[in-house]
Each structure stands twice: as C-alpha cells, then as structure tokens.
Short mmCIF file of C-alpha atoms in Angstrom, two decimals:
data_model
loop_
_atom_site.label_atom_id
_atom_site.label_comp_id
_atom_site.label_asym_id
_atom_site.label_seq_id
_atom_site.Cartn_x
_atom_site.Cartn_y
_atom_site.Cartn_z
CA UNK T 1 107.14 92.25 66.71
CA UNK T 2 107.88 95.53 68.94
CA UNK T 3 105.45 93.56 71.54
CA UNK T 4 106.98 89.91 71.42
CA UNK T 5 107.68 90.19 75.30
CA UNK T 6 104.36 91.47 76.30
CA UNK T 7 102.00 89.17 77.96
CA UNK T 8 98.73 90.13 77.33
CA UNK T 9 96.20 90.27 79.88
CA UNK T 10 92.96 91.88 80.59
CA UNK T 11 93.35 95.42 81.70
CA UNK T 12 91.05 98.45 81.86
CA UNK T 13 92.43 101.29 79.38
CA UNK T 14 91.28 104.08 81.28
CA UNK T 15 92.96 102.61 84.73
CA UNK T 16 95.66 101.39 83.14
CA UNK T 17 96.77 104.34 81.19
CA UNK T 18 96.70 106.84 84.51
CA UNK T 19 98.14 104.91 87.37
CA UNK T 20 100.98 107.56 87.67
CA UNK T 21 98.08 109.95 87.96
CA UNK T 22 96.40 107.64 90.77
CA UNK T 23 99.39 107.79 92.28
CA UNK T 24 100.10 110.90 92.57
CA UNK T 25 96.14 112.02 94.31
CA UNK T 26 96.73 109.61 96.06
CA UNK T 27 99.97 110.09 97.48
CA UNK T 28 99.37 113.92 98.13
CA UNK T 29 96.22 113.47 100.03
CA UNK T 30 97.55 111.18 102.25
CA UNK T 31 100.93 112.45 102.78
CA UNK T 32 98.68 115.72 104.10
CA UNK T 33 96.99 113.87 106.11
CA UNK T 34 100.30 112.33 107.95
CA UNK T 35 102.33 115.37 107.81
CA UNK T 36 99.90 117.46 109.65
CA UNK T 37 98.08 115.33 111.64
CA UNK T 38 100.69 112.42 112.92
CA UNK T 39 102.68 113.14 116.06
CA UNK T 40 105.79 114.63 115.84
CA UNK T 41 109.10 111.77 115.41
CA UNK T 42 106.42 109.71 113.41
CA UNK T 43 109.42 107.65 112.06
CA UNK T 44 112.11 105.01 114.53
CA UNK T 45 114.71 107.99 115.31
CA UNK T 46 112.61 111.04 114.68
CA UNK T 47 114.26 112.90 117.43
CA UNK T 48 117.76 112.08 115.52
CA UNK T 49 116.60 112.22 112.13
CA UNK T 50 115.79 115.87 112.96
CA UNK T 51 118.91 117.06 115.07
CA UNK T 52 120.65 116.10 112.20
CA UNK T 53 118.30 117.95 109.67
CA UNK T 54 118.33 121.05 111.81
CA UNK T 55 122.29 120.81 112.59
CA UNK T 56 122.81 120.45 108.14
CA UNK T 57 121.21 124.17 108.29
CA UNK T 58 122.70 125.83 111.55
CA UNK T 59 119.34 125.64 113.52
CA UNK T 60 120.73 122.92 116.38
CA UNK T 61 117.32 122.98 118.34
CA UNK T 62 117.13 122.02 122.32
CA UNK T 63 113.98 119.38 122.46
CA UNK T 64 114.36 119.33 125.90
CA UNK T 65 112.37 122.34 126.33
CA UNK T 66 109.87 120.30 124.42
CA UNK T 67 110.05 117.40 126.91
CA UNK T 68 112.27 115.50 125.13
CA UNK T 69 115.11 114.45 127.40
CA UNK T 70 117.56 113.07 124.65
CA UNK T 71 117.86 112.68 120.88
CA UNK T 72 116.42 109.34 121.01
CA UNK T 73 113.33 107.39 119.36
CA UNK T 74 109.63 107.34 120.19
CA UNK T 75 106.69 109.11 120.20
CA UNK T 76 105.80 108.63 124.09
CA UNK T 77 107.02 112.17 125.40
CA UNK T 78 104.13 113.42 123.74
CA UNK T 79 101.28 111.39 125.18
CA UNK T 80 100.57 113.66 127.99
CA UNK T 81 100.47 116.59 125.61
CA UNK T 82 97.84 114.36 123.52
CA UNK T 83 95.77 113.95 126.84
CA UNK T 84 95.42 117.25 128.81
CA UNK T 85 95.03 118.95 125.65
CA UNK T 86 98.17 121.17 124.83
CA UNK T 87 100.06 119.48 122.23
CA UNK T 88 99.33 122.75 119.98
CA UNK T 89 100.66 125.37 122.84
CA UNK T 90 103.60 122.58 124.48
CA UNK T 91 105.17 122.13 120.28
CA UNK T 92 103.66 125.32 117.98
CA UNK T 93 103.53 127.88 120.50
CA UNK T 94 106.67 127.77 121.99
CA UNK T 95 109.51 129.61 120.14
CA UNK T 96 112.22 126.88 120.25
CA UNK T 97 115.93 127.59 121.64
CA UNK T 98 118.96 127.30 118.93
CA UNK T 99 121.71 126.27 120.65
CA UNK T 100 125.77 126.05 118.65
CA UNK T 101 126.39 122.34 117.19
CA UNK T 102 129.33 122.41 119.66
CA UNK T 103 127.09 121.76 122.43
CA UNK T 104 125.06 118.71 120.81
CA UNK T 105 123.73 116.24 123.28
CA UNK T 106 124.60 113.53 120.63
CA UNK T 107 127.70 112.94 117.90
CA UNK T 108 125.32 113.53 114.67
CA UNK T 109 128.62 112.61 112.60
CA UNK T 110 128.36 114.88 109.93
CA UNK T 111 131.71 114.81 109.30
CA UNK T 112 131.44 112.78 106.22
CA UNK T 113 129.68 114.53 103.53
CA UNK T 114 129.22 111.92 101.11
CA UNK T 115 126.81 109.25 103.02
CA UNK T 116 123.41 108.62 102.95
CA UNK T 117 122.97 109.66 106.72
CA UNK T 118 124.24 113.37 105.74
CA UNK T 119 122.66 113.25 101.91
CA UNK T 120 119.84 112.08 103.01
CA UNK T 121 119.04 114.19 105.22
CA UNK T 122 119.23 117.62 102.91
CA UNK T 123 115.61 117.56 101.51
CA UNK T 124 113.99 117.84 105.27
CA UNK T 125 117.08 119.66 106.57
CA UNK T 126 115.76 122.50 103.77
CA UNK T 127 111.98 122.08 104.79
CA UNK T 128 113.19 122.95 108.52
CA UNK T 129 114.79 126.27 107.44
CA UNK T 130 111.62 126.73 105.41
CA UNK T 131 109.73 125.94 108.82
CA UNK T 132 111.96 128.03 111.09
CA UNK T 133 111.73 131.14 109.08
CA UNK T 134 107.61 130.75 109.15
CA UNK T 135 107.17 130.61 112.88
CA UNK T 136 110.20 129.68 115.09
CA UNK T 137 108.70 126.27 116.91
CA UNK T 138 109.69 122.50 116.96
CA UNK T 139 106.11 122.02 115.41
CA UNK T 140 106.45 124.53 112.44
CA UNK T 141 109.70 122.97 111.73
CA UNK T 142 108.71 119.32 111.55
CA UNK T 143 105.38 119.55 109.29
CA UNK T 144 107.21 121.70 106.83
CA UNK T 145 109.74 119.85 106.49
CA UNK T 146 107.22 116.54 106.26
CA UNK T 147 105.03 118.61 103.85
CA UNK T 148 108.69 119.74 101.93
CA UNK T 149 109.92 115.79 101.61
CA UNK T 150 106.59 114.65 100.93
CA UNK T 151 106.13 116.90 97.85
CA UNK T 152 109.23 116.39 96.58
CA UNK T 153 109.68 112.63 97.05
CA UNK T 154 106.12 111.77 95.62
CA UNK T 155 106.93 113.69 92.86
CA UNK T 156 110.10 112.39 92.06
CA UNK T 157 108.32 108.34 92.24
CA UNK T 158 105.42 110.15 90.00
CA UNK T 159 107.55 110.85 87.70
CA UNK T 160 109.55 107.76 87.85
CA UNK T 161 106.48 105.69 87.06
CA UNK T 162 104.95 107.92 84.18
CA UNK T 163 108.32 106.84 82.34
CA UNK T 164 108.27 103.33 83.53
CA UNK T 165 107.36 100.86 80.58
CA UNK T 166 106.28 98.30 82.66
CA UNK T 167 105.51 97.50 86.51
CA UNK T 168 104.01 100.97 87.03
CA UNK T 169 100.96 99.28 89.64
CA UNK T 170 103.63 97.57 91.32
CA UNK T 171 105.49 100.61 91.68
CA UNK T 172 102.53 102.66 92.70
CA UNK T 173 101.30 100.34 95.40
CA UNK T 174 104.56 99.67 97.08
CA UNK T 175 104.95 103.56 97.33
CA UNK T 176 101.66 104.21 98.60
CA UNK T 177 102.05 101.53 101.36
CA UNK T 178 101.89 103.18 104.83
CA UNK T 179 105.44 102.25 105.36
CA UNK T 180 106.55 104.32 102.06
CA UNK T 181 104.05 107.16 102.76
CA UNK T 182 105.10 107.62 106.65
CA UNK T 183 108.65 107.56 105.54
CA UNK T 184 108.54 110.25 102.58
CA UNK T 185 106.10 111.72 105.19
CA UNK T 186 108.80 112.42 107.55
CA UNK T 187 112.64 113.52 107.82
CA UNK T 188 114.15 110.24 107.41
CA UNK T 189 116.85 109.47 105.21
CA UNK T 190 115.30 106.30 103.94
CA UNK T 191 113.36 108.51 101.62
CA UNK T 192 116.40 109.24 98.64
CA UNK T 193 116.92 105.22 99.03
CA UNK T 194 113.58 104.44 98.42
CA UNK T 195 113.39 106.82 95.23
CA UNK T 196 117.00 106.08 94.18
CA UNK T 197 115.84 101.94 93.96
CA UNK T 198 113.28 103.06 91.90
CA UNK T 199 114.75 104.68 89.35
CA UNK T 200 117.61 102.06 89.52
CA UNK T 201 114.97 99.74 88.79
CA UNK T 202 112.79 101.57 86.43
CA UNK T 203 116.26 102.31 84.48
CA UNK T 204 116.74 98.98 84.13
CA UNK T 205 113.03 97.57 83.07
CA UNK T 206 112.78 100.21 80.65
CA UNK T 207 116.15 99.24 78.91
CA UNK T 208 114.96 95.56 78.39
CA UNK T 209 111.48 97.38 77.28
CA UNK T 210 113.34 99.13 74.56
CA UNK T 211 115.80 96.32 73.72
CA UNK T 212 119.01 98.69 73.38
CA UNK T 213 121.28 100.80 75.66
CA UNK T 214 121.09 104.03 74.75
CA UNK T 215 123.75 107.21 75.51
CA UNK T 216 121.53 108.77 77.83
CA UNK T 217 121.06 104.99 80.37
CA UNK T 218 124.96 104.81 80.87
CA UNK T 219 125.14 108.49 82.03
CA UNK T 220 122.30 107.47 84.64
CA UNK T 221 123.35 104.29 85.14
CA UNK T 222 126.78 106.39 86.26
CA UNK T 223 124.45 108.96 88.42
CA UNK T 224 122.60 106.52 89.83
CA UNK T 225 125.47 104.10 90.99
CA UNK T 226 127.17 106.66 92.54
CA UNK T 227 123.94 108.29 94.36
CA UNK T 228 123.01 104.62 95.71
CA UNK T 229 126.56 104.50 96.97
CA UNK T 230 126.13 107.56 98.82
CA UNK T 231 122.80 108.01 99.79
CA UNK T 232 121.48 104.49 99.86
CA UNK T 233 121.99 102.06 103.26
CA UNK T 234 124.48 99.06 102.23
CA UNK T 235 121.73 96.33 102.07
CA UNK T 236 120.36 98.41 98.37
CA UNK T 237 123.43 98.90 96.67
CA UNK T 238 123.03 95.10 95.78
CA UNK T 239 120.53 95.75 92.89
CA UNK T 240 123.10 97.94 90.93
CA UNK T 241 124.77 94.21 90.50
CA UNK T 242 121.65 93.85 88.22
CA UNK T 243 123.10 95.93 85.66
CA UNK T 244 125.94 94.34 84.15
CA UNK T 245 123.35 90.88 83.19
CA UNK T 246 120.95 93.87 82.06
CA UNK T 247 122.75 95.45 79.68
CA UNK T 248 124.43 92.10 78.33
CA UNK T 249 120.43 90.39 77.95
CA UNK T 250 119.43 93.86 76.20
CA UNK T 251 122.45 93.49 73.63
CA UNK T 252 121.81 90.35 72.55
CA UNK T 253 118.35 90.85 72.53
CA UNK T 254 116.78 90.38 68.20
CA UNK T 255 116.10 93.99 66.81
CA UNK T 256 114.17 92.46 63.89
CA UNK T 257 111.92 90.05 63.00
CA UNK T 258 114.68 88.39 60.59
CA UNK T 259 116.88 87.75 63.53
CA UNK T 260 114.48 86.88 65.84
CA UNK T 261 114.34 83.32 63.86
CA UNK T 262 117.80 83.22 64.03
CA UNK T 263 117.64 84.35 67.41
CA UNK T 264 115.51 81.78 68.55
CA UNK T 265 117.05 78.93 66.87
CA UNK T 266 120.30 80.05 68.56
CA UNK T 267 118.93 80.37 71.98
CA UNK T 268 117.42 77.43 71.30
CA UNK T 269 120.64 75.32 71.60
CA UNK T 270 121.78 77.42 74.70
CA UNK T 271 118.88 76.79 76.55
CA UNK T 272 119.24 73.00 75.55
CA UNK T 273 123.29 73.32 76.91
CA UNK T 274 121.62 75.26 80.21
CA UNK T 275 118.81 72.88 81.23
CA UNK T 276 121.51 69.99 80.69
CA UNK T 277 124.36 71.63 82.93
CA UNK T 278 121.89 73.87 85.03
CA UNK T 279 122.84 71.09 87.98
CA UNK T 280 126.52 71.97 88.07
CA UNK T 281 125.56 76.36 87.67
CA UNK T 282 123.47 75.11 90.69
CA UNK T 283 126.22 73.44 92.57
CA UNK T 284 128.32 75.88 91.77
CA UNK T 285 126.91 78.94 93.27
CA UNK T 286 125.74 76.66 96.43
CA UNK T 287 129.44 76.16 96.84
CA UNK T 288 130.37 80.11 96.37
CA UNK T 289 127.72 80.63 99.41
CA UNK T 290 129.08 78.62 101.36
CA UNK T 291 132.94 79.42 101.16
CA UNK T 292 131.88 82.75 101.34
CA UNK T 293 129.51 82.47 103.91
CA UNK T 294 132.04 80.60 105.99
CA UNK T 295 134.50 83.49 105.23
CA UNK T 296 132.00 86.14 106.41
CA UNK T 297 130.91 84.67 109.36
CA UNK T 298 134.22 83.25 110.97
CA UNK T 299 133.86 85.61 113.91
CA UNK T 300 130.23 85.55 114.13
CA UNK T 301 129.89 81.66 115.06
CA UNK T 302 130.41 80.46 111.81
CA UNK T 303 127.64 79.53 108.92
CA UNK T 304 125.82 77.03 110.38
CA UNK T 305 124.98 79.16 113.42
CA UNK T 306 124.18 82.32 111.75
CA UNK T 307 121.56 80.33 109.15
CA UNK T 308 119.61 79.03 112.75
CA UNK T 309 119.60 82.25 114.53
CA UNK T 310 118.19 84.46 111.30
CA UNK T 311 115.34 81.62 111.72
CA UNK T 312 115.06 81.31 114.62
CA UNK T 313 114.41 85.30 114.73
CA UNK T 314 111.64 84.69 111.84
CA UNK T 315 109.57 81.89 113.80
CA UNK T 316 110.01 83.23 117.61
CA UNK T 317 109.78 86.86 119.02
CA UNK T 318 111.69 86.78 122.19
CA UNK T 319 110.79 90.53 122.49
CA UNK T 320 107.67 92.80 121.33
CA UNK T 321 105.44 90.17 121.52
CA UNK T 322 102.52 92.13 121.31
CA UNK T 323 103.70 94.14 118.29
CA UNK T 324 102.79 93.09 114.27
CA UNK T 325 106.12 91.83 114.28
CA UNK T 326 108.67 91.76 111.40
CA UNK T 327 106.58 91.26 108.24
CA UNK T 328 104.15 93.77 109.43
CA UNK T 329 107.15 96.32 108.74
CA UNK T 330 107.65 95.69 105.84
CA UNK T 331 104.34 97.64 104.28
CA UNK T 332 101.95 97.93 106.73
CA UNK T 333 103.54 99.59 110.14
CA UNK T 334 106.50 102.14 109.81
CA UNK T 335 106.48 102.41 113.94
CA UNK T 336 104.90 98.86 115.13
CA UNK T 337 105.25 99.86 118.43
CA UNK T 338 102.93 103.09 118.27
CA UNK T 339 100.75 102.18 114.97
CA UNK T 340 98.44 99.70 116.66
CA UNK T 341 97.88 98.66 112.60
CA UNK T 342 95.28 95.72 112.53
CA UNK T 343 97.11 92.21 112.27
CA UNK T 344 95.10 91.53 108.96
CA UNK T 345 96.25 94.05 106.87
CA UNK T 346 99.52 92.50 107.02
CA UNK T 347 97.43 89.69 104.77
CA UNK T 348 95.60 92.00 102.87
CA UNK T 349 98.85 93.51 101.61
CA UNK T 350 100.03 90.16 100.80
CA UNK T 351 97.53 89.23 98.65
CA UNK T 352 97.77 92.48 97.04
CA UNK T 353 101.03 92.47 96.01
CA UNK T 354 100.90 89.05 94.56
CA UNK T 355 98.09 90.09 92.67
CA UNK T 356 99.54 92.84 91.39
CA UNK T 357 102.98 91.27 90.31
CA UNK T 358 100.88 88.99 88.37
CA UNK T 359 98.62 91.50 86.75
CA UNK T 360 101.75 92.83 85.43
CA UNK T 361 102.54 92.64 81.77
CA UNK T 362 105.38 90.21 81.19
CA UNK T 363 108.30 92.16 79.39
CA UNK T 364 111.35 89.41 79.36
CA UNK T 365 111.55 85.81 78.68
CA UNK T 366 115.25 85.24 80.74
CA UNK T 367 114.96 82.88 83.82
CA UNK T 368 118.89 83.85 84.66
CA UNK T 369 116.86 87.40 85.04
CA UNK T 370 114.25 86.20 87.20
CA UNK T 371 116.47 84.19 89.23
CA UNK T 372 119.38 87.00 89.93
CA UNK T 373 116.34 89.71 90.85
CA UNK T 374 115.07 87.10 93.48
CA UNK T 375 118.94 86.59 94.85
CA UNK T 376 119.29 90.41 94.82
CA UNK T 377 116.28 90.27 97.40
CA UNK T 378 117.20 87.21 99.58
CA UNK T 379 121.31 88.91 99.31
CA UNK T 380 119.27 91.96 100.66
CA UNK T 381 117.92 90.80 103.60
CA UNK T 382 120.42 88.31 104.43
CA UNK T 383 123.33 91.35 104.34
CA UNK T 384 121.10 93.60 106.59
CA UNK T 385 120.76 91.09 109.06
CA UNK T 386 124.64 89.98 108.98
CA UNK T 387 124.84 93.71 110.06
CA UNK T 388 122.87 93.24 113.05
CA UNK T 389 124.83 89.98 114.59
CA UNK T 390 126.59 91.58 117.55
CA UNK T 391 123.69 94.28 118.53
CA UNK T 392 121.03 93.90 120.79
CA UNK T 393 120.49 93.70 124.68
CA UNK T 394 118.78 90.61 125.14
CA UNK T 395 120.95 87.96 127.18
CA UNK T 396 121.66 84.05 127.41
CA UNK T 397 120.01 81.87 124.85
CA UNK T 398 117.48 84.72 123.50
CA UNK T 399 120.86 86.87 122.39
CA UNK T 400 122.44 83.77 121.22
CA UNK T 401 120.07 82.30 118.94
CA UNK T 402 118.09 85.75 117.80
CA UNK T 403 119.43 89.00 115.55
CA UNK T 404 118.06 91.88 116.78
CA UNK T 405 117.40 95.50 115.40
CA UNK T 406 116.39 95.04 112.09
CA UNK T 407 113.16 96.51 110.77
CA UNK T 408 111.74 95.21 107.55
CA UNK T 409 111.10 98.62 106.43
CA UNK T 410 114.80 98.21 105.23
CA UNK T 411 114.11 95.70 102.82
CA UNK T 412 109.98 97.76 101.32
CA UNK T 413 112.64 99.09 98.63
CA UNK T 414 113.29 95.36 97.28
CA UNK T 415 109.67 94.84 96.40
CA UNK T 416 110.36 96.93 93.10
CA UNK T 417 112.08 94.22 91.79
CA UNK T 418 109.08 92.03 91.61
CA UNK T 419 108.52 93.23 87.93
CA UNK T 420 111.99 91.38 86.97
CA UNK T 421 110.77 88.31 88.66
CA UNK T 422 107.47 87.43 88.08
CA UNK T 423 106.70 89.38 84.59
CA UNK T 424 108.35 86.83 82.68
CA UNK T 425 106.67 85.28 79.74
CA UNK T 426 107.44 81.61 81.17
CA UNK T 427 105.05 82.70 84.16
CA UNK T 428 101.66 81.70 82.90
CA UNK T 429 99.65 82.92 86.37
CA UNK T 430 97.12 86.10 85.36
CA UNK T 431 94.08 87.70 86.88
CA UNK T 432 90.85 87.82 85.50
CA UNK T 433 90.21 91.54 85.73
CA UNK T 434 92.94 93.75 86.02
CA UNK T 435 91.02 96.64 86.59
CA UNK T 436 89.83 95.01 89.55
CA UNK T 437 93.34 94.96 91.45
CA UNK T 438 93.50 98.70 90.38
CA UNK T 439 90.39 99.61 92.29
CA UNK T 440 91.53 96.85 95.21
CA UNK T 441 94.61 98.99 95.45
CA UNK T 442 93.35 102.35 95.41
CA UNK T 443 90.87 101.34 98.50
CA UNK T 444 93.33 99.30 100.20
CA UNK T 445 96.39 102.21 100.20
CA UNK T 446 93.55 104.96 101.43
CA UNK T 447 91.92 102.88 104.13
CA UNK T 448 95.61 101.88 105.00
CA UNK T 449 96.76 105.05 105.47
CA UNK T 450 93.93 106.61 107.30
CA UNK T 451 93.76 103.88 109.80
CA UNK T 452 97.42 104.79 110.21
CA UNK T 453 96.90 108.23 111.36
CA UNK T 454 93.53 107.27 113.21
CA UNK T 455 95.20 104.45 115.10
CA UNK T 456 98.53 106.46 115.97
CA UNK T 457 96.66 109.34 117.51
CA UNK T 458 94.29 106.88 119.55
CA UNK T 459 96.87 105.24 121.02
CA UNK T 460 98.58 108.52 121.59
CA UNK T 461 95.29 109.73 123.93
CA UNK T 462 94.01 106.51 125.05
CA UNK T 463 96.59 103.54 125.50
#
C-alpha cells in the first residue's frame, strides 16, 4: 500500500538509482570547463554582479584598467584581447587597483542587507577574497569565485536530489541545462534562487511522498520561506503559496489500508460534488483574475492592453532579431546575444523535458495539485513581466504594444514544478524505455554545454 501513488513504468535500476551521482560528474566537469575557459562577465551584468561581490568583501576593484569603461553588461570589451592574443597578460597579469566603495562608479545599494541582490551575492563575494589573496588580478578573482559558486551550488542541488523521492531526472536535467550551469558558473545572484526553488520544491514532493508532515518540514518550511523572501527575485516567492494545499492534501491523505476504503469512498462523493460545480470554481477564479487584474493594471493601460502586449512580445521581436529569442533563454542560452547556441537545441530541450516529466513516477492523484503548480508557473511569468511594463527604450508602437527586459532565464527555476504537474496518476502518457531518456539526457546536457563554451569563445575571436 506504501506505493499506491506510484506509477510504474519501465526504468533501468542501475540509471535510475544514481542520477544524483550523474549529476553531480556531470555538473563538475562542466562547470570546469565554463569557469575557466568562458570569458570573463559570462552572465547579463557580470561587470555588476562582481562590483557588488568585490564591494561585500572590501576589494572595490577599478575595471577600467581592464578596459572596461563602466559597471555595465557584456562580454565585448574583451574581444580584442581574444584576437591579438593577450587576454591572459590584459586580465591575469595585471595586479588590479582597489579603490574605497566611496568612490564607486555605480550605487551597488548594499544598504539593505536582507535582499537577494546583497544575499546573493555572498557565495562569489567569498570566492573573490579567495581569488584576491591567490594572485591580485580581475582574472584570479572571477574563476575562483566561478570555481567557489560552482562547487558549492552543485553540491547543494546534489544533495537536494539524493533526498528527493521523486522527480530527481527532472531535477537533474533542468540543473544541468546551460542556462543553470552558466549561472552557478558565475557570480550571479540567481544562483541561491535557483537552489532555494529546489529545495522548496523537493520539500514539498517529498512530504506528499511520505504522506505526513513531520517536525523537522515546518522548521524548513520556516527557513525556506524566509530565505526565498530574501534571497529569491519576486516572480519565485509564488511557489511557497504551494504549501498551505500541500500540507492540507498530505493530512488527509489514508495512512492505512483500512482507511484507504474509507478514504476512497469519501473522496469519492467529493469528487462527484467537484466535477458537478467545477464550472462555478472555474468562473470563479476567472472573475478573481480579472478584478484583480483590472486592479493591478489601472495605470499600466488597463487588462485588456497588458494581455495584447505580453503577446504581442511572444509572437514578434521588434528588437534582437537575430538572437534565439525568448524561449531560447529559458535552458539553452544564458547570454543570447554572445552564445551563438544553435536554434535547434532550443527543440531538442523541449522534447527532453517533456520526456522526462513523463518518465517520471507519478506520486499524487490531486488535479487541484496539478492545476495550482501549473498557475504557480503561468502567475510566474505573468508577475515578471508586469514588472517590466514601463522599461525599455524602444519608441511609438514597438514600446506600446511590446514588454521589454525580461529574460526567460527568470522563469528556468519554475520547471521544477513539472513533477507536481504531470506525475499524477490520472496522467496515463509513459515512455517506453526510461533508461533511454537517461542516456538522451546525459548526451544532450554535455554536448550542450560544450558547444556553449566552444561557441562563446568563437564568437569572441571571430564574429
């Protein structure tokens, strides 16, 4: 009876058993390979992310002498470097000048203490001292503190999906997307949100895996509302709403097989009352998203006009044509711009993760589950791009009708609630050889990655 909400489906044993082990060879090997080999500000906002890991630990560092002329984004300063061959004497070589946080080029607001761009920023902020006190140099300091964040961040998500019941592939192929592995890669603050998701998420599948709430999961659930609320962007605090329905599904889940009858005769009658009134629930919330909607948007152009210019943004580019565009984000290009990623891995990481979420073993039978985890995502995206109404610098009808400055690398963290969506017993799709999408996602994630660094640094010396 301990297995009544496991789907089964065909899986290799010996694949199966060590994905947090795949994971983790994985996930060291080729955050090496990007921490010592990509150019330097490999993430949007390297130059800031840095100033403000350097300024955390006193060592305010002038990148001007490195031909950086402000604390910006990009990764074109360096492209002469790449060409007339001195990148190694231009960013290693030369002992970098520490200058007094007074006399920052840039506000770094680090005022507040208790955000995500300040705690955040702490793991590569202490791989930076590491880096200074090796060899004084702009370079030294960035691929420690890469090397520093990607150690500790892929060992953090190693350990989160050892302990995961179920979703562990899922969980391991998001992470090793080239989106995830630049990012841990690197001195962004996106890092602690991406690992603070997953054990949000993994807390939560494993209580519905074990069918109670025990001591120990409200003491995290505690921790890990309060670290999402302080070192998570806004758009991810939304799955901690998950929790509440969580803990209420895993109380009234049966504990025996006596009161699973009882149990099931029970629901039986609910589900009857549900199906019958599911029309007016339905209603209902449409009417919610709309008053609230309305409310939200009064100063924005109203409802109507907000809903045409988020798709109006998904079906036209009136800027970076030539670039992957939005979904290619998401997994495939942390820095579209300077990847040069090939358009059809954007496809092949598609198909991937729909295979995987539906190699998955199913763990729940609740469609109010299912539903709320895919409302958490859609809630996700839409509240990152209500965030993004008034910016940009596009003019006339493109400004009007577009939303620009979002990058779909905000929403990668979502994906991890696939498992509460699609490994539900009522979903009846399954793959014919599981171990097959293992070994599909251990080639796909290496090749990914390599062409990442390969196709960076070409277009560094030849583009």
């Amino acid at each position: 009876m301990e297995h009544i909400y496991t789907r089964e489906v065909p899986q290799s044993k010996k694949l199966g058993k060590y994905i947090h082990k795949i994971y983790l060879i994985i996930a060291i090997f080729c955050g090496l390979l990007i921490s010592t080999i990509m150019p330097l500000f490999n993430e949007p906002d390297g130059q800031y992310h840095f100033a403000v890991s350097s300024a955390i630990v006193g060592l305010n560092t002038d990148i001007s002498k490195y031909g950086e002329d402000e604390i910006g984004s990009g990764m074109s300063g360096q492209k002469s470097f790449y060409r007339n061959g001195t990148f190694l004497e231009q960013y290693f070589f030369t002992k970098a000048t520490i200058y007094p946080s007074k006399d920052s080029p840039r506000n770094l607001d680090l005022g507040n203490k208790f955000n995500y761009n300040y705690i955040g920023h702490l793991i590569p902020a202490a791989g930076v001292w590491i880096g200074y006190h090796l060899y004084p140099s702009l370079g030294m300091m960035i691929v420690i503190a890469r090397l520093f964040s990607m150690f500790v961040y892929s060992v953090i998500m190693y350990f989160i999906i050892k302990y995961l019941k179920f979703g562990k592939l899922l969980f391991a192929t998001v992470s090793l997307s080239p989106v995830i592995m630049n990012t841990f890669s690197s001195l962004s603050y996106d890092s602690l949100g991406m690992v603070t998701a997953a054990a949000t998420i993994a807390l939560m599948i494993n209580m519905i895996a074990f069918k109670k709430v025990r001591f120990w999961d409200w003491i995290l659930m505690a921790i890990l509302l309060g670290l999402s609320l302080i070192g998570s962007k806004p758009n991810l605090w939304l799955i901690n709403v998950l929790f509440p329905l969580v803990v209420i599904l895993v109380l009234l889940m049966p504990r025996s097989e006596q009161r699973e009858d009882i149990y099931l005769r029970r629901n039986r009658v609910k589900a009857n009352l549900l199906i019958r009134y599911k029309w007016f629930f339905s209603f209902g919330l449409l009417i919610i998203f709309i008053v609230a909607g309305s409310y939200m948007t009064r100063d924005r152009g109203g409802l109507f006009e907000v809903i045409i210019r988020l798709i109006f943004t998904q079906s036209f580019r009136f800027y970076d044509i030539y670039s992957p565009g939005d979904f290619g984000n998401l997994l495939v290009s942390p820095y579209p711009y300077y990847n040069y990623m090939p358009t059809i891995l954007i496809a092949i990481w598609g198909i991937l993760i729909v295979l995987v979420s539906i190699s998955e073993k199913a763990f729940h039978k609740s469609v109010l589950l299912s539903f709320s985890a895919s409302l958490v995502i859609m809630l996700g995206i839409f509240s990152a791009y209500y965030g993004f109404l008034g910016y940009g610098s596009l003019s006339g009808f493109a400004l009007r009708m577009t939303i620009q400055g979002v990058q779909w690398r905000y929403f990668t963290p979502l994906l991890l609630l696939l498992p509460l969506i699609f490994s539900n017993e009522r979903i009846k799709f399954r793959v014919p050889s599981r171990n097959s999408v293992v070994i599909f996602m251990i080639v796909t994630a290496i090749v990914s990655n390599f062409l990442l660094v390969f196709n960076t640094l070409w277009g560094m010396i030849m583009v």
